Coordinates of C-alpha atoms in Angstrom, one line a residue:
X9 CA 41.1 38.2 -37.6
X10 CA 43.0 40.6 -35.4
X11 CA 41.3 43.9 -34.8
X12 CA 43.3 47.1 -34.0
X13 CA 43.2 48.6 -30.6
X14 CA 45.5 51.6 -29.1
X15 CA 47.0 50.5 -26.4
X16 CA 44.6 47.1 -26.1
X17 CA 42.2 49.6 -24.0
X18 CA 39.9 46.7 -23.1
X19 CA 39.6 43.5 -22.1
X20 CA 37.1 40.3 -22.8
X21 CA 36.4 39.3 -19.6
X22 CA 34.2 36.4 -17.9
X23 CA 33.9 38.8 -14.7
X24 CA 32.5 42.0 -14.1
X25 CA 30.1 41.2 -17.0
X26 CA 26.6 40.4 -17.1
X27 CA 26.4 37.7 -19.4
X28 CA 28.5 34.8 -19.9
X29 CA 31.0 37.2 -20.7
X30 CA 31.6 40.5 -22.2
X31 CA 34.2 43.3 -22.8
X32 CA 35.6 45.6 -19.6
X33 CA 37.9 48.6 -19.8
X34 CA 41.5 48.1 -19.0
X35 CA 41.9 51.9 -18.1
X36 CA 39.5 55.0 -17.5
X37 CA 38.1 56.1 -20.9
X38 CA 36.7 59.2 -22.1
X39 CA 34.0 60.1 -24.2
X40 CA 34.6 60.4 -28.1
X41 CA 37.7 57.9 -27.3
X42 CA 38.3 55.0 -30.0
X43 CA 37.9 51.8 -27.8
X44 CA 38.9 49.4 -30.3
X45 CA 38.4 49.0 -34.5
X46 CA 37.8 45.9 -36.9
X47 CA 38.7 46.1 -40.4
X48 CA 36.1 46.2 -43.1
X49 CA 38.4 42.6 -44.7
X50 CA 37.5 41.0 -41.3
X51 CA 33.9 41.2 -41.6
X52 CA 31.7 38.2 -42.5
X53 CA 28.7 38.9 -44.5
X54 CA 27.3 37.5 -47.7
X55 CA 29.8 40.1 -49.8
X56 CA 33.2 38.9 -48.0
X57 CA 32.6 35.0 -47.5
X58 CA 34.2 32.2 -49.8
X59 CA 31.0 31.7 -51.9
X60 CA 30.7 35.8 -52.3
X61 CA 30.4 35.3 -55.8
X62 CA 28.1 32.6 -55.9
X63 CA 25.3 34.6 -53.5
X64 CA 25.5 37.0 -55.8
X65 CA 24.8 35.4 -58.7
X66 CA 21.8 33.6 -57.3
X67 CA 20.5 36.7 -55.7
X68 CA 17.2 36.3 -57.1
X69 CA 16.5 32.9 -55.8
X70 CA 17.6 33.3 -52.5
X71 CA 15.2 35.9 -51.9
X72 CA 13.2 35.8 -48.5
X73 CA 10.9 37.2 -46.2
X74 CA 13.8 37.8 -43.7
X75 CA 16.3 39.0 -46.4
X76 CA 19.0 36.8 -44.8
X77 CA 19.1 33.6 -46.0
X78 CA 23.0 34.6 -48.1
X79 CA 24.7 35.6 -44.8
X80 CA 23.1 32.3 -43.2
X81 CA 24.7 30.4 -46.3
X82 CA 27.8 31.9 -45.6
X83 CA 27.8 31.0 -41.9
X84 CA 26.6 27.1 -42.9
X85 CA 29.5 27.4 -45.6
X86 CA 32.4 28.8 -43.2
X87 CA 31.6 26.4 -40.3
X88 CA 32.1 23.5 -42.1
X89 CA 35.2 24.8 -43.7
X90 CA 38.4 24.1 -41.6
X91 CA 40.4 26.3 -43.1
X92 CA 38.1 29.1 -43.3
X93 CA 39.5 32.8 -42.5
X94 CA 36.4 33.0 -39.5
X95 CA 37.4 30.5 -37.5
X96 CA 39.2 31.8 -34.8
X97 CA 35.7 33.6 -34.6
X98 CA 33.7 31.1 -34.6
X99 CA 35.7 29.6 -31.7
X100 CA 34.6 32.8 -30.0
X101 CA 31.0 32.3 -30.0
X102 CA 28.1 31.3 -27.6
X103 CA 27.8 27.4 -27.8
X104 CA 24.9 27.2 -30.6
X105 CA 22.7 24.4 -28.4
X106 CA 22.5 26.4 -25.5
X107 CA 21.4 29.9 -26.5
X108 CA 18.6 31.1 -24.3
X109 CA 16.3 32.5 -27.1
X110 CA 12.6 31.4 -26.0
X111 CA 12.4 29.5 -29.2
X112 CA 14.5 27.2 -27.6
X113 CA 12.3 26.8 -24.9
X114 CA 9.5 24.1 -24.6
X115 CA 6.7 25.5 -26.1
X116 CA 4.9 24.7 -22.6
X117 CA 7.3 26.7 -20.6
X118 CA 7.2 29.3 -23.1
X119 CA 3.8 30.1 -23.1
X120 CA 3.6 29.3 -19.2
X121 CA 6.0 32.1 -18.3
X122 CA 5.4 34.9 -21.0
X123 CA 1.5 34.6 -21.8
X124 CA 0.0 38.1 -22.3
X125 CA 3.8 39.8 -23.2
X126 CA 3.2 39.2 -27.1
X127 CA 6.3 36.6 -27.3
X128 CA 5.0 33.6 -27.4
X129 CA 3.6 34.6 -31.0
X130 CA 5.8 36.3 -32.5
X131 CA 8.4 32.9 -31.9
X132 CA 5.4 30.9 -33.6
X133 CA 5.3 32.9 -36.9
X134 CA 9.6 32.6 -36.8
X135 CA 9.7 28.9 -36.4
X136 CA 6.9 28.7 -38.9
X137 CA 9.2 31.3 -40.8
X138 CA 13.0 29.8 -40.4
X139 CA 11.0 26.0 -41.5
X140 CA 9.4 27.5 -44.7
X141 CA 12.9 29.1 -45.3
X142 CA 14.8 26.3 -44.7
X143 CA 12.4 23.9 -46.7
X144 CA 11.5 25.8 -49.9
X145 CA 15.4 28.0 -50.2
X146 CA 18.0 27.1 -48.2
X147 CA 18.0 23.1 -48.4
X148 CA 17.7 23.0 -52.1
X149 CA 20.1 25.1 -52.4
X150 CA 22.9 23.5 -50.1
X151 CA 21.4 20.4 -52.2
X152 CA 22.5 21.8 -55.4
X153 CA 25.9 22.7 -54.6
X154 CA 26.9 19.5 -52.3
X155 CA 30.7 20.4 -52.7
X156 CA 30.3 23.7 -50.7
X157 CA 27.9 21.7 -47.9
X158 CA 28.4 18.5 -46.1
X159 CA 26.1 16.6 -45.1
X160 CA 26.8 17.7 -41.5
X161 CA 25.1 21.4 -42.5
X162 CA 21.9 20.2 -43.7
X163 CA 20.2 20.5 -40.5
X164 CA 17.2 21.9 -39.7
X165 CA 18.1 22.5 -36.1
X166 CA 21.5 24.1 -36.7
X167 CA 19.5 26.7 -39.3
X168 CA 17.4 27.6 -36.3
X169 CA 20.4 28.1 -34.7
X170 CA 21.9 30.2 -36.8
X171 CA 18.8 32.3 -37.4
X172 CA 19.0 32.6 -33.6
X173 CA 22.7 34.2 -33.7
X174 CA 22.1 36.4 -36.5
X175 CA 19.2 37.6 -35.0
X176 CA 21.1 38.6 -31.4
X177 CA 24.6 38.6 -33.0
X178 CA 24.5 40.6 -36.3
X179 CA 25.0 44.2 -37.5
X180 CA 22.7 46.4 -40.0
X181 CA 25.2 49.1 -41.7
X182 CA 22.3 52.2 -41.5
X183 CA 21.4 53.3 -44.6
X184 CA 23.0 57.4 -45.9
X185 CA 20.6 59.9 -45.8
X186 CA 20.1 60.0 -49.2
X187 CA 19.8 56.1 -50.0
X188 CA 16.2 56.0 -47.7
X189 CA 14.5 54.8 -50.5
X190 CA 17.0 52.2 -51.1
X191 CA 16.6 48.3 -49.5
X192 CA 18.3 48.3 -46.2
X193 CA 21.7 46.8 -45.8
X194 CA 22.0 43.1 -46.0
X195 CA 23.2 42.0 -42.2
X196 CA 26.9 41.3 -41.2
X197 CA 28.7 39.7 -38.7
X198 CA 31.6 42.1 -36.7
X199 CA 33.8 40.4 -34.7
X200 CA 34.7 41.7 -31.3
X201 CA 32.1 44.2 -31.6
X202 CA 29.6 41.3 -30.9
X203 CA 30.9 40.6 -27.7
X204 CA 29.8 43.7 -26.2
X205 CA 26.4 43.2 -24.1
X206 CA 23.6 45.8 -24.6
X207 CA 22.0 48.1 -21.7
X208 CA 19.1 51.2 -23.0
X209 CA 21.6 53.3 -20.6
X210 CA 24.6 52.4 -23.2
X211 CA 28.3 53.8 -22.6
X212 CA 29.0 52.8 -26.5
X213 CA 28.0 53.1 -30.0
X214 CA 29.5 51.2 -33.2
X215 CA 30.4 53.8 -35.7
X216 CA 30.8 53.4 -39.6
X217 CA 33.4 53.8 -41.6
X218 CA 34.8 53.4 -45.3
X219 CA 37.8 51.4 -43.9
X220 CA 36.7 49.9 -40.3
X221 CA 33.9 49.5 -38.1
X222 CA 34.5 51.8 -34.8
X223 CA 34.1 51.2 -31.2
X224 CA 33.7 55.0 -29.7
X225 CA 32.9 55.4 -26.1
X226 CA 30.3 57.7 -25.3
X227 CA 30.2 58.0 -21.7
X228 CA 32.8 57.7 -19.4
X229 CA 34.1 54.7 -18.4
X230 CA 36.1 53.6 -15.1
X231 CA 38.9 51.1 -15.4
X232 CA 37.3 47.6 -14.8
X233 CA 33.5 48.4 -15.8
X234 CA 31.5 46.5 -18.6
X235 CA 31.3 48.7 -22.1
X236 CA 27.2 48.5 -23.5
X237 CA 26.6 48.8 -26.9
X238 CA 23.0 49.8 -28.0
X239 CA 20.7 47.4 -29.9
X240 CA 18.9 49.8 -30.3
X241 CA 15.6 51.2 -28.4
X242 CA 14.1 48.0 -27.4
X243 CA 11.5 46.9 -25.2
X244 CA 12.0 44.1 -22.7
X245 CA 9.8 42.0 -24.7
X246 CA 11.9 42.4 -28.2
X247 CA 15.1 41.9 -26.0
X248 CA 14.1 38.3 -24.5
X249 CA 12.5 37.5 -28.0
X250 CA 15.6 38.2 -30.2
X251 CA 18.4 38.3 -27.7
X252 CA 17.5 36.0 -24.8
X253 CA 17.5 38.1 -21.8
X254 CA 15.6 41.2 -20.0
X255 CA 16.9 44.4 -18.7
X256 CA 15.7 44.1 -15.1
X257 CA 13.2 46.6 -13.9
X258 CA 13.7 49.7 -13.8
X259 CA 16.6 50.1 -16.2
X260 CA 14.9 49.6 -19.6
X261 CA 14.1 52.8 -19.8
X262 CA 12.8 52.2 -23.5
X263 CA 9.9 49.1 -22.1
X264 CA 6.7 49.5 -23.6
X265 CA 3.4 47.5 -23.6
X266 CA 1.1 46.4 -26.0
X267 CA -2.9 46.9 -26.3
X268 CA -3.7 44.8 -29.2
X269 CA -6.1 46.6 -31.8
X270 CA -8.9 44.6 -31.4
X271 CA -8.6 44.3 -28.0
X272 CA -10.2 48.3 -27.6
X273 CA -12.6 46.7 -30.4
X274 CA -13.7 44.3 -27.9
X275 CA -13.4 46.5 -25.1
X276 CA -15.9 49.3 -27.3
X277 CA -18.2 46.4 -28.2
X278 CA -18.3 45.3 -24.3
X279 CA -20.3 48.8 -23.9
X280 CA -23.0 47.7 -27.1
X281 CA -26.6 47.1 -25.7
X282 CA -28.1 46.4 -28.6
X283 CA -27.4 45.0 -32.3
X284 CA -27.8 48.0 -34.0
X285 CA -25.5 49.7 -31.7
X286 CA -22.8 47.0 -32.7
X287 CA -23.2 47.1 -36.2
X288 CA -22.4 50.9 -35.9
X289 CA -19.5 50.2 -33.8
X290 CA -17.9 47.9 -36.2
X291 CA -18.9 50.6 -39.4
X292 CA -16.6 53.0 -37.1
X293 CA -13.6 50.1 -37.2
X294 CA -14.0 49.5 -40.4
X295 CA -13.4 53.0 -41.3
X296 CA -10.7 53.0 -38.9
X297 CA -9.2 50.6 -40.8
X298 CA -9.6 51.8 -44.2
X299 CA -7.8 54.8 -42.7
X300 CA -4.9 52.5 -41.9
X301 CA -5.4 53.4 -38.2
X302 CA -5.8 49.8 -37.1
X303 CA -5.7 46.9 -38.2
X304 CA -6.2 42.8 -37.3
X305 CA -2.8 42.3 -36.4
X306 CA -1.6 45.9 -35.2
X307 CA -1.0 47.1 -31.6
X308 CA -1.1 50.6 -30.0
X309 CA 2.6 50.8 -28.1
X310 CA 2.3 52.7 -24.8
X311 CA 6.2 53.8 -23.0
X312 CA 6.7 54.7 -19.7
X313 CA 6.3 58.5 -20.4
X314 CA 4.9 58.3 -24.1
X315 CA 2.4 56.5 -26.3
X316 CA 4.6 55.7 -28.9
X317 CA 1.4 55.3 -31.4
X318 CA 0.1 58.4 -30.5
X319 CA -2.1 59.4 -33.8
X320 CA -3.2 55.8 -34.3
X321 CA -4.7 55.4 -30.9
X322 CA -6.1 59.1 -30.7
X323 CA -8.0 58.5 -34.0
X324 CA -9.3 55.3 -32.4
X325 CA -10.7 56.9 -29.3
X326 CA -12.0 59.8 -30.8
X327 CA -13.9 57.9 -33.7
X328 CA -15.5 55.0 -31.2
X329 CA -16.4 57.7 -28.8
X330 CA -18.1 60.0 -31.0
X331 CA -21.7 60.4 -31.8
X332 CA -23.3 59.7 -34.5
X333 CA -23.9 62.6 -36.4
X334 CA -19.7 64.0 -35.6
X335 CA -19.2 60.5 -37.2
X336 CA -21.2 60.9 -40.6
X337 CA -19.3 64.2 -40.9
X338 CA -15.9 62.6 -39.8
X339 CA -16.8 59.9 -42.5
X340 CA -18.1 62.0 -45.3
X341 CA -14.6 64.3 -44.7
X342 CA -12.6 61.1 -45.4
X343 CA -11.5 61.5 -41.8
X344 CA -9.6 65.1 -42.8
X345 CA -10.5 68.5 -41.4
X346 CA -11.2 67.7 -37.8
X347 CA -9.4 69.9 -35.7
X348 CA -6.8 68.4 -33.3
X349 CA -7.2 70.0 -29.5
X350 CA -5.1 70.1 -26.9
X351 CA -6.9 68.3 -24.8
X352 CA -7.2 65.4 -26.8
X353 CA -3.3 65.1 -27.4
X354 CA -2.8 61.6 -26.4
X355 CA 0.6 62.4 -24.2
X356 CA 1.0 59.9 -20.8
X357 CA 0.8 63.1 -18.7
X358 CA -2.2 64.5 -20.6
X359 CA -4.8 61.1 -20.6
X360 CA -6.4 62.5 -17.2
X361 CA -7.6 65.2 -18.7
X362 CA -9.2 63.6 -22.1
X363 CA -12.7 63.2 -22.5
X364 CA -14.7 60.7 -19.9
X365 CA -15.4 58.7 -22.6
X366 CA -11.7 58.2 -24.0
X367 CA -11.1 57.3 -20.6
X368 CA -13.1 54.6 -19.6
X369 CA -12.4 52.7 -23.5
X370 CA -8.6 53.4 -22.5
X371 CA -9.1 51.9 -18.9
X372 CA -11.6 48.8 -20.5
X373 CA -8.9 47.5 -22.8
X374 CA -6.1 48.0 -20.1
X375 CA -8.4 45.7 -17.9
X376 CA -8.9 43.9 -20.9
X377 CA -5.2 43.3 -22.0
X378 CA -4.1 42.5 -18.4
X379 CA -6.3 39.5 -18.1
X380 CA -4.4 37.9 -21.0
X381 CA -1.4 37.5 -18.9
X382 CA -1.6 34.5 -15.7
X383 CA -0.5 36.1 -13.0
X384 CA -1.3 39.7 -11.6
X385 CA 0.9 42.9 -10.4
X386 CA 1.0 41.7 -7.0
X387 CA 2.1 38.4 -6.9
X388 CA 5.1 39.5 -9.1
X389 CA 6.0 42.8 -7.0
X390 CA 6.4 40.1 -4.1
X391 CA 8.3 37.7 -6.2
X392 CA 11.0 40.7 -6.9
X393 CA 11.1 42.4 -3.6
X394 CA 12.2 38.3 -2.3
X395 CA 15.6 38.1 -2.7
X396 CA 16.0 34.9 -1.6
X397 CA 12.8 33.6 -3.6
X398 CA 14.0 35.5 -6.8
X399 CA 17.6 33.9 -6.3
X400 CA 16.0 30.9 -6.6
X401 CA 14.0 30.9 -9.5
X402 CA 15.6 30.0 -12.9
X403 CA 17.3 32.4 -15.2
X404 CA 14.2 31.9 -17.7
X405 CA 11.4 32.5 -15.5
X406 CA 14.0 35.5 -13.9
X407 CA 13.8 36.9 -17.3
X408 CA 10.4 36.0 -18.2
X409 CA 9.3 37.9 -14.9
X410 CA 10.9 41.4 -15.4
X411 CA 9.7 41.3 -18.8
X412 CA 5.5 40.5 -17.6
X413 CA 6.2 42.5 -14.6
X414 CA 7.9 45.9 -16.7
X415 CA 4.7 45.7 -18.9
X416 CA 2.4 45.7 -15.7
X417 CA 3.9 48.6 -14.7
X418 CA 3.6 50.9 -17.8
X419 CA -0.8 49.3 -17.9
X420 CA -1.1 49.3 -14.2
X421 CA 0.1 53.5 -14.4
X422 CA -2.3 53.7 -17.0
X423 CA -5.3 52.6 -15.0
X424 CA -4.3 54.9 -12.6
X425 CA -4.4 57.9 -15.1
X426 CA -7.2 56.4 -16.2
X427 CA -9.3 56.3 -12.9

């Protein structure tokens, strides 16, 4: 399980890290420089286990919503196997019952401490997920083949477990160019690479090769500082929902928030005096939706300098705000031929200057969306300019506060452009 490394130019290291541990430069590195590689034989996935041949032959039945019930087999599989070529790995991992993913948490704390961020459901539709899984795939099939899993594996729990670590743990090998219409890759596990801890303001990136998997610095690095990989651009929210922790504020520089769909629904239908003015409100939405605009379950994502869903939410302002006759001939033109104008261009610097009546819906389901969440802007600004308060506060509701309070920020700027 040995990976290769010139000159062992880093170190896993319990200190200097910011998790329980992580992997620090021995020497100053450069960018472009290889920090260390693992060998294509030493990677666990679905392909390179000890039941390879068996996934693949029941391909078709292990088929999922989440596309990784083989590489969870393979992990129930190697665990229980002593002499399995993974286990100096598996020595290396986070203990599985203490990993800090919120679907760990008691459901009370959980919805106490991140109401309003959009976490609390989506860990409802993954435990109702991982227990359909587990139930209708996974434990007939470990039932089936009782020689390759003890008794010991058939666990509900440890399934949730390991859902849990693929989720913060594994790799997706990206897709070549010309393979886009292809299914993505099935996930892997890379030992060492793992071990790195992620930051948006990353000084790493895992590159891919026919041979190896490579470690390639891309920053520099002083002796004795952490090396970040990239999960990729993730908001605070997806962070403490797949990984268990936050970036605290203001280094995520990829946070976003949420304003839930039919949240500006309910904020346009706030402004309806009279039933026939609602019915043609929701005529509008359902066009909206027949455009594939919005939808029941959809959100508009709004960055710290961008609106990341910047057609879907400018088609939704302009069609609620217009009158009725622009919205027969919107309608009648199957929502084509309108002419986009700069000042409607739905950019974070730009919303001042959008029509009056963009405005106020925009500012009505900020309003709107911020009531969701129990506590306000203020009480969490004094919670993190404490020190000694903030020190004292557990590392959930730590986390759970800079991911409320990052959201906050990016609504709370918007009611100021909005104003």
């Amino acid at each position: 399980m040995a990976t290769r490394a010139k000159r062992r130019r880093v170190t896993v290291s319990r200190q200097g890290t910011v998790a329980g541990y992580g992997m620090v430069a021995r020497e100053s590195v450069q960018p472009g420089e290889l920090l260390f590689a693992v060998p294509r034989a030493a990677l666990l996935s679905q392909h390179t286990c000890s039941i390879g041949g068996l996934l693949e032959r029941e391909r078709g039945a292990l088929q999922s919503q989440s596309g990784w019930v083989p590489l969870l087999l393979a992990l129930l599989h190697e665990l229980q196997t002593p002499a399995s070529l993974w286990s100096p790995y598996f020595a290396l991992w986070p203990e599985l019952g203490r990993l800090e993913h919120p679907m760990f948490w008691p459901e009370e704390e959980r919805r106490q401490l991140l109401q309003g961020t959009g976490v609390p459901e989506a860990v409802e539709k993954d435990l109702a997920n991982i227990r359909s899984e587990y139930y209708s795939i996974v434990l007939p099939f470990m039932e089936a083949h009782p020689d390759l899993f003890s008794p010991r594996v058939r666990s509900l729990d440890l399934y949730r477990q390991l859902v849990a670590l693929v989720m913060a743990y594994s790799f997706q090998e990206p897709l070549e160019e010309e393979d886009d219409e292809k299914e993505p890759n099935s996930p892997l596990m890379v030992p060492a690479a793992d071990i790195l801890n992620h930051l948006a303001n990353h000084n790493a990136n895992l590159e891919y090769s026919p041979n190896c998997l490579r470690m390639v610095a891309t920053q520099p690095i002083p002796k004795g500082h952490e090396i970040f990989n990239t999960y990729g651009q993730m908001a605070n929210w997806q962070l403490i929902h797949m990984y268990g922790f936050a970036e605290p504020y203001p280094d995520n520089t990829d946070d976003t928030a949420d304003i839930q769909m039919v949240t500006v629904r309910e904020a346009a239908l706030q402004g309806t005096k009279v039933e026939a003015e609602r019915l043609l409100l929701l005529e509008r939405w359902d066009f909206l939706c027949k455009l594939e605009m919005v939808g029941e379950e959809g959100a508009f994502v709004i960055g710290r300098e961008e609106v990341l869903t910047e057609e879907e939410l400018t088609t939704t302002l302009k069609v609620l705000c217009m009158s009725a006759e622009e919205f027969r001939e919107f309608k009648d033109q199957d929502g084509w031929g309108d002419n986009k104008r700069e000042e409607d261009s739905l950019t974070i610097k730009n919303i001042p200057k959008l029509k009056a009546s963009w405005r106020q819906l925009l500012r009505d389901s900020v309003l709107l969306t911020l009531q969701t969440y129990a506590t306000d802007l203020k009480s969490e600004q004094d919670l993190l300019s404490n020190k000694e308060v903030y020190t004292k506060l557990s590392w959930r509701e730590q986390q759970a506060l800079q991911v409320r309070f990052g959201q906050k920020m990016i609504l709370n700027q918007l009611l100021e452009l909005t104003s």
